[in-house]
C-alpha cells in the first residue's frame, strides 16, 4: 500500500476498519495461543522462527542492521558480522516468543537480580528517581525490579499505530506492574507530577528520535532524545542504570549499576547534551559486551 494511497480517505478507512482489526485479531490469537505454552518451548520456537524468517521477511531491516554493525565494528570480519546478525534474529525471535509468557517468566524465578545492593545502599525514599535501560536482553522484563522492591513506576511508550495491538500491549505491561503513558505532552505532565511527588520513571533512551539532538554514539553522530538528561537535571533525580541480559534460553540477569553521577555546569542545553553523551557511552559498553542482544535494525545513525 503506497504512502499516497494510505493518506486518502479510502486508504485510511481501509486500514482503520479492515486491516487493523484483522491484524489485531491475528496478534491476539497468537498471543493467547502462546500464553498456554511452556516458557522454554515458546522462547525456543520464537528463536528458531526469528533466525529463519527474520532475514527473509525483514530483508530491509537485515540490510540496515548489517550496515549498522559494519559502521560500529569496522574491525570485525564479514563472517563475524553475519554471526552476530544470525544470533540477533534468534534473540529477537525469542523476545517475540516470550511476550505471551512474560508473567510466567517472572513467576518461575528465571530472572536473577545482580548487584542490587548498588541501588539499595544509595536509595533515598521519597526522592524522584529514574531507572534507565535499553532495548537489550528482553527489555519487557525490566519491571521485575519494580516488583522486587514494590516500586510504583511510570513509563513513557510509543503506542503502536494499531489500536487493537496497543490495547494488548498496555494490558500485558499493566499485568507486569508497570504503568505506561503514551508519548506526548500529556505524558510529560503525568511524569512531572509523578517525580514531584517523589515517584519513579522507567525509560529506554537508546533509540533514535527525529526530534533528538546529535550526540556521539559508537564514535558517530546519532540522533538522541535528550529527555532523560533534561528530566534528571530538572528534578535533581537519583538515576540508576539497569539492564536485562539473556544468559541462556529464557533465563536472564537483571544487572544493577551504581547511581549515575553528573556534575551540572548550569548551562541546561550543554548539560543535557553532555549527560546523554555519558549515557551513550554506557550503552555502547553494554552493547559491545553482547552485540547480538541489541536492536540493530533500528535507524540509529540516520
Tab-separated table of C-alpha atoms in Angstrom:
chain	number	residue	atom	x	y	z
A	1	UNK	CA	0.000	0.000	0.000
A	2	UNK	CA	1.649	3.230	-1.147
A	3	UNK	CA	2.047	6.191	1.195
A	4	UNK	CA	-0.141	8.392	-1.030
A	5	UNK	CA	-2.921	5.800	-1.022
A	6	UNK	CA	-2.737	5.468	2.776
A	7	UNK	CA	-3.321	9.203	3.067
A	8	UNK	CA	-6.572	9.083	1.089
A	9	UNK	CA	-9.890	8.849	2.899
A	10	UNK	CA	-10.497	5.376	1.470
A	11	UNK	CA	-6.997	4.220	2.368
A	12	UNK	CA	-7.393	5.441	5.951
A	13	UNK	CA	-10.796	3.771	6.238
A	14	UNK	CA	-9.417	0.502	4.825
A	15	UNK	CA	-6.610	0.435	7.377
A	16	UNK	CA	-8.767	1.569	10.305
A	17	UNK	CA	-11.828	-0.603	9.676
A	18	UNK	CA	-10.418	-3.699	7.943
A	19	UNK	CA	-6.665	-4.201	8.105
A	20	UNK	CA	-6.087	-3.119	11.706
A	21	UNK	CA	-8.935	-5.243	13.182
A	22	UNK	CA	-7.763	-8.262	11.150
A	23	UNK	CA	-4.159	-7.848	12.298
A	24	UNK	CA	-5.334	-7.219	15.839
A	25	UNK	CA	-7.380	-10.423	15.806
A	26	UNK	CA	-4.395	-12.382	14.485
A	27	UNK	CA	-1.999	-10.965	17.097
A	28	UNK	CA	-4.483	-11.559	19.925
A	29	UNK	CA	-4.991	-15.132	18.744
A	30	UNK	CA	-1.250	-15.788	18.588
A	31	UNK	CA	-0.801	-14.189	21.985
A	32	UNK	CA	-3.414	-16.326	23.722
A	33	UNK	CA	-2.187	-19.447	21.957
A	34	UNK	CA	1.362	-18.667	23.052
A	35	UNK	CA	0.276	-17.964	26.619
A	36	UNK	CA	-0.680	-21.617	27.186
A	37	UNK	CA	2.700	-22.899	26.006
A	38	UNK	CA	5.605	-23.698	28.359
A	39	UNK	CA	8.122	-20.864	28.610
A	40	UNK	CA	11.071	-22.759	27.108
A	41	UNK	CA	9.008	-24.090	24.214
A	42	UNK	CA	7.638	-20.637	23.362
A	43	UNK	CA	11.074	-18.996	23.605
A	44	UNK	CA	12.810	-21.718	21.582
A	45	UNK	CA	10.120	-21.672	18.896
A	46	UNK	CA	10.346	-17.898	18.631
A	47	UNK	CA	14.131	-18.099	18.377
A	48	UNK	CA	14.050	-20.653	15.565
A	49	UNK	CA	11.431	-18.704	13.634
A	50	UNK	CA	13.340	-15.471	14.168
A	51	UNK	CA	16.614	-16.890	12.853
A	52	UNK	CA	14.866	-18.431	9.847
A	53	UNK	CA	12.275	-15.805	8.929
A	54	UNK	CA	13.883	-12.585	10.174
A	55	UNK	CA	16.359	-12.045	7.314
A	56	UNK	CA	13.770	-13.190	4.732
A	57	UNK	CA	10.709	-11.221	5.823
A	58	UNK	CA	12.658	-8.274	7.173
A	59	UNK	CA	15.247	-8.059	4.401
A	60	UNK	CA	15.359	-4.247	4.602
A	61	UNK	CA	15.850	-4.425	8.362
A	62	UNK	CA	18.506	-7.079	7.846
A	63	UNK	CA	20.458	-4.863	5.476
A	64	UNK	CA	20.113	-1.904	7.842
A	65	UNK	CA	21.363	-3.982	10.777
A	66	UNK	CA	24.262	-5.210	8.638
A	67	UNK	CA	25.159	-1.629	7.730
A	68	UNK	CA	24.954	-0.502	11.364
A	69	UNK	CA	27.184	-3.345	12.524
A	70	UNK	CA	29.810	-2.536	9.905
A	71	UNK	CA	29.713	1.107	10.988
A	72	UNK	CA	30.147	0.311	14.691
A	73	UNK	CA	32.537	-2.643	14.368
A	74	UNK	CA	34.832	-1.875	11.419
A	75	UNK	CA	37.391	-4.259	12.893
A	76	UNK	CA	35.087	-7.298	12.579
A	77	UNK	CA	35.180	-9.633	9.577
A	78	UNK	CA	32.126	-10.308	7.409
A	79	UNK	CA	31.829	-13.762	8.990
A	80	UNK	CA	31.730	-12.193	12.448
A	81	UNK	CA	29.104	-9.676	11.317
A	82	UNK	CA	26.926	-12.429	9.857
A	83	UNK	CA	27.252	-14.478	13.045
A	84	UNK	CA	26.061	-11.522	15.127
A	85	UNK	CA	23.167	-10.947	12.709
A	86	UNK	CA	22.019	-14.567	12.890
A	87	UNK	CA	22.186	-14.549	16.688
A	88	UNK	CA	20.386	-11.200	16.778
A	89	UNK	CA	17.449	-12.522	14.757
A	90	UNK	CA	17.247	-15.563	17.011
A	91	UNK	CA	17.302	-13.307	20.054
A	92	UNK	CA	14.579	-11.003	18.673
A	93	UNK	CA	12.512	-14.062	17.806
A	94	UNK	CA	12.846	-15.216	21.395
A	95	UNK	CA	11.713	-11.790	22.625
A	96	UNK	CA	8.594	-12.164	20.491
A	97	UNK	CA	8.030	-15.749	21.608
A	98	UNK	CA	8.373	-14.724	25.231
A	99	UNK	CA	5.859	-11.876	25.055
A	100	UNK	CA	2.841	-14.111	25.842
A	101	UNK	CA	4.675	-15.784	28.750
A	102	UNK	CA	6.317	-12.768	30.434
A	103	UNK	CA	4.283	-13.259	33.616
A	104	UNK	CA	5.322	-16.927	33.726
A	105	UNK	CA	8.983	-15.965	33.370
A	106	UNK	CA	8.660	-13.705	36.415
A	107	UNK	CA	6.737	-16.277	38.456
A	108	UNK	CA	9.232	-19.035	37.661
A	109	UNK	CA	12.178	-17.065	39.059
A	110	UNK	CA	14.031	-17.018	35.757
A	111	UNK	CA	15.429	-13.533	36.469
A	112	UNK	CA	18.429	-13.207	38.756
A	113	UNK	CA	18.922	-9.683	40.101
A	114	UNK	CA	22.645	-8.932	40.237
A	115	UNK	CA	24.297	-6.293	42.453
A	116	UNK	CA	21.025	-4.813	43.666
A	117	UNK	CA	22.945	-3.507	46.690
A	118	UNK	CA	24.427	-0.860	44.350
A	119	UNK	CA	20.976	0.692	44.254
A	120	UNK	CA	19.713	-0.303	47.713
A	121	UNK	CA	22.729	1.152	49.549
A	122	UNK	CA	22.272	4.548	47.866
A	123	UNK	CA	18.491	4.679	47.725
A	124	UNK	CA	16.692	7.680	49.235
A	125	UNK	CA	12.984	7.188	49.878
A	126	UNK	CA	10.738	9.926	48.556
A	127	UNK	CA	13.315	11.359	46.165
A	128	UNK	CA	12.409	11.496	42.450
A	129	UNK	CA	14.021	8.533	40.714
A	130	UNK	CA	14.803	7.466	37.164
A	131	UNK	CA	15.700	3.943	36.100
A	132	UNK	CA	17.060	3.836	32.571
A	133	UNK	CA	17.789	0.835	30.413
A	134	UNK	CA	17.878	-0.058	26.721
A	135	UNK	CA	16.418	-2.433	24.159
A	136	UNK	CA	18.727	-5.216	25.288
A	137	UNK	CA	18.095	-8.722	26.522
A	138	UNK	CA	14.333	-8.950	26.911
A	139	UNK	CA	13.637	-5.343	27.877
A	140	UNK	CA	9.987	-6.180	28.616
A	141	UNK	CA	11.207	-7.843	31.834
A	142	UNK	CA	12.659	-4.657	33.336
A	143	UNK	CA	9.558	-4.215	35.594
A	144	UNK	CA	10.912	-7.162	37.596
A	145	UNK	CA	12.941	-4.633	39.571
A	146	UNK	CA	9.800	-2.701	40.452
A	147	UNK	CA	8.081	-5.891	41.583
A	148	UNK	CA	11.065	-6.912	43.699
A	149	UNK	CA	11.123	-3.602	45.587
A	150	UNK	CA	7.423	-2.721	45.331
A	151	UNK	CA	8.245	0.444	43.339
A	152	UNK	CA	5.383	2.272	41.673
A	153	UNK	CA	6.895	3.148	38.261
A	154	UNK	CA	5.544	5.034	35.300
A	155	UNK	CA	6.993	4.688	31.807
A	156	UNK	CA	6.518	6.617	28.576
A	157	UNK	CA	5.979	4.491	25.474
A	158	UNK	CA	5.356	4.945	21.758
A	159	UNK	CA	1.910	3.417	21.047
A	160	UNK	CA	1.561	1.067	18.056
A	161	UNK	CA	-0.492	2.559	15.239
A	162	UNK	CA	-2.847	-0.409	15.515
A	163	UNK	CA	-5.240	0.358	18.383
A	164	UNK	CA	-6.025	-3.332	18.971
A	165	UNK	CA	-2.357	-4.228	19.381
A	166	UNK	CA	-1.933	-1.167	21.599
A	167	UNK	CA	-4.656	-2.427	23.949
A	168	UNK	CA	-2.938	-5.786	24.242
A	169	UNK	CA	0.440	-4.148	24.889
A	170	UNK	CA	-0.997	-1.973	27.656
A	171	UNK	CA	-2.752	-4.946	29.258
A	172	UNK	CA	0.411	-7.075	29.300
A	173	UNK	CA	2.577	-4.312	30.770
A	174	UNK	CA	-0.045	-3.419	33.358
A	175	UNK	CA	-0.099	-7.060	34.472
A	176	UNK	CA	3.664	-6.823	34.945
A	177	UNK	CA	3.180	-3.921	37.328
A	178	UNK	CA	4.194	-1.096	35.008
A	179	UNK	CA	2.048	1.988	34.458
A	180	UNK	CA	2.562	3.247	30.919
A	181	UNK	CA	1.517	6.518	29.315
A	182	UNK	CA	1.667	7.266	25.576
A	183	UNK	CA	4.340	9.672	24.371
A	184	UNK	CA	3.110	13.258	24.075
A	185	UNK	CA	2.506	16.474	26.054
A	186	UNK	CA	0.055	14.775	28.428
A	187	UNK	CA	2.563	12.055	29.291
A	188	UNK	CA	5.180	14.648	30.197
A	189	UNK	CA	2.702	16.308	32.570
A	190	UNK	CA	1.974	12.953	34.245
A	191	UNK	CA	5.677	12.160	34.563
A	192	UNK	CA	6.406	15.578	36.052
A	193	UNK	CA	3.654	15.171	38.639
A	194	UNK	CA	4.953	11.714	39.474
A	195	UNK	CA	8.505	12.925	40.012
A	196	UNK	CA	7.409	15.978	42.004
A	197	UNK	CA	5.663	13.549	44.363
A	198	UNK	CA	8.898	11.560	44.740
A	199	UNK	CA	7.867	8.808	42.293
A	200	UNK	CA	9.850	6.787	39.759
A	201	UNK	CA	10.215	6.896	35.990
A	202	UNK	CA	11.401	3.999	33.821
A	203	UNK	CA	12.827	4.983	30.445
A	204	UNK	CA	14.550	3.344	27.469
A	205	UNK	CA	16.772	6.006	25.927
A	206	UNK	CA	18.841	4.076	23.377
A	207	UNK	CA	16.727	4.640	20.276
A	208	UNK	CA	16.609	7.392	17.676
A	209	UNK	CA	14.097	10.213	17.710
A	210	UNK	CA	13.764	12.627	14.804
A	211	UNK	CA	13.352	15.446	17.301
A	212	UNK	CA	16.548	14.474	19.097
A	213	UNK	CA	19.947	16.137	19.188
A	214	UNK	CA	23.136	14.916	17.555
A	215	UNK	CA	25.138	13.094	20.233
A	216	UNK	CA	28.150	10.773	19.644
A	217	UNK	CA	27.381	7.059	19.746
A	218	UNK	CA	29.962	4.468	18.696
A	219	UNK	CA	32.064	7.389	17.510
A	220	UNK	CA	29.367	8.571	15.108
A	221	UNK	CA	26.837	11.413	15.471
A	222	UNK	CA	23.453	9.896	16.282
A	223	UNK	CA	20.056	11.479	16.801
A	224	UNK	CA	19.444	11.153	20.545
A	225	UNK	CA	16.433	12.110	22.618
A	226	UNK	CA	17.794	14.198	25.488
A	227	UNK	CA	14.668	13.899	27.655
A	228	UNK	CA	16.438	11.641	30.157
A	229	UNK	CA	19.120	14.233	30.833
A	230	UNK	CA	16.688	17.135	30.883
A	231	UNK	CA	14.330	15.499	33.386
A	232	UNK	CA	17.133	14.162	35.590
A	233	UNK	CA	18.731	17.592	35.857
A	234	UNK	CA	15.469	19.496	36.259
A	235	UNK	CA	14.219	17.405	39.191
A	236	UNK	CA	17.630	16.517	40.652
A	237	UNK	CA	16.711	12.846	40.343
A	238	UNK	CA	18.578	9.881	41.681
A	239	UNK	CA	19.348	7.964	38.479
A	240	UNK	CA	20.140	4.250	38.214
A	241	UNK	CA	21.191	2.324	35.098
A	242	UNK	CA	19.817	-1.216	34.864
A	243	UNK	CA	19.770	-3.758	32.075
A	244	UNK	CA	18.414	-7.181	31.248
A	245	UNK	CA	20.889	-9.733	29.868
A	246	UNK	CA	19.829	-13.066	28.417
A	247	UNK	CA	22.066	-15.712	29.972
A	248	UNK	CA	20.744	-18.925	28.427
A	249	UNK	CA	17.462	-19.602	26.672
A	250	UNK	CA	14.635	-17.970	28.619
A	251	UNK	CA	16.786	-17.147	31.654
A	252	UNK	CA	18.044	-13.676	32.472
A	253	UNK	CA	20.059	-11.430	34.719
A	254	UNK	CA	18.812	-8.007	35.753
A	255	UNK	CA	22.068	-6.176	36.344
A	256	UNK	CA	22.115	-3.108	38.585
A	257	UNK	CA	24.742	-0.395	38.356
A	258	UNK	CA	25.966	2.388	40.644
A	259	UNK	CA	23.994	5.641	40.643
A	260	UNK	CA	24.662	7.721	37.565
A	261	UNK	CA	26.784	10.707	38.562
A	262	UNK	CA	26.858	14.001	36.679
A	263	UNK	CA	28.019	17.448	37.751
A	264	UNK	CA	25.949	20.172	36.005
A	265	UNK	CA	27.505	23.459	34.959
A	266	UNK	CA	24.287	25.481	34.929
A	267	UNK	CA	24.021	25.619	31.135
A	268	UNK	CA	20.915	23.476	30.651
A	269	UNK	CA	21.339	22.750	26.951
A	270	UNK	CA	25.038	21.890	27.150
A	271	UNK	CA	24.472	19.876	30.312
A	272	UNK	CA	21.681	17.777	28.785
A	273	UNK	CA	23.849	17.013	25.736
A	274	UNK	CA	26.853	16.138	27.909
A	275	UNK	CA	24.585	13.997	30.086
A	276	UNK	CA	23.354	11.989	27.112
A	277	UNK	CA	26.898	11.611	25.787
A	278	UNK	CA	27.752	9.879	29.045
A	279	UNK	CA	24.605	7.746	28.767
A	280	UNK	CA	25.500	6.747	25.193
A	281	UNK	CA	28.994	5.742	26.353
A	282	UNK	CA	27.419	3.400	28.902
A	283	UNK	CA	25.066	1.955	26.289
A	284	UNK	CA	27.995	1.368	23.960
A	285	UNK	CA	29.896	-0.575	26.620
A	286	UNK	CA	26.836	-2.771	27.224
A	287	UNK	CA	26.279	-3.394	23.525
A	288	UNK	CA	29.923	-4.287	22.877
A	289	UNK	CA	29.674	-6.957	25.552
A	290	UNK	CA	26.742	-8.794	23.912
A	291	UNK	CA	26.097	-7.171	20.498
A	292	UNK	CA	23.630	-9.859	19.419
A	293	UNK	CA	21.224	-8.774	22.168
A	294	UNK	CA	20.671	-5.244	20.879
A	295	UNK	CA	18.143	-3.916	18.341
A	296	UNK	CA	20.482	-3.354	15.374
A	297	UNK	CA	17.775	-2.873	12.672
A	298	UNK	CA	16.832	0.480	14.224
A	299	UNK	CA	17.674	3.616	12.195
A	300	UNK	CA	20.017	4.887	14.890
A	301	UNK	CA	22.520	6.804	12.770
A	302	UNK	CA	20.282	8.105	10.002
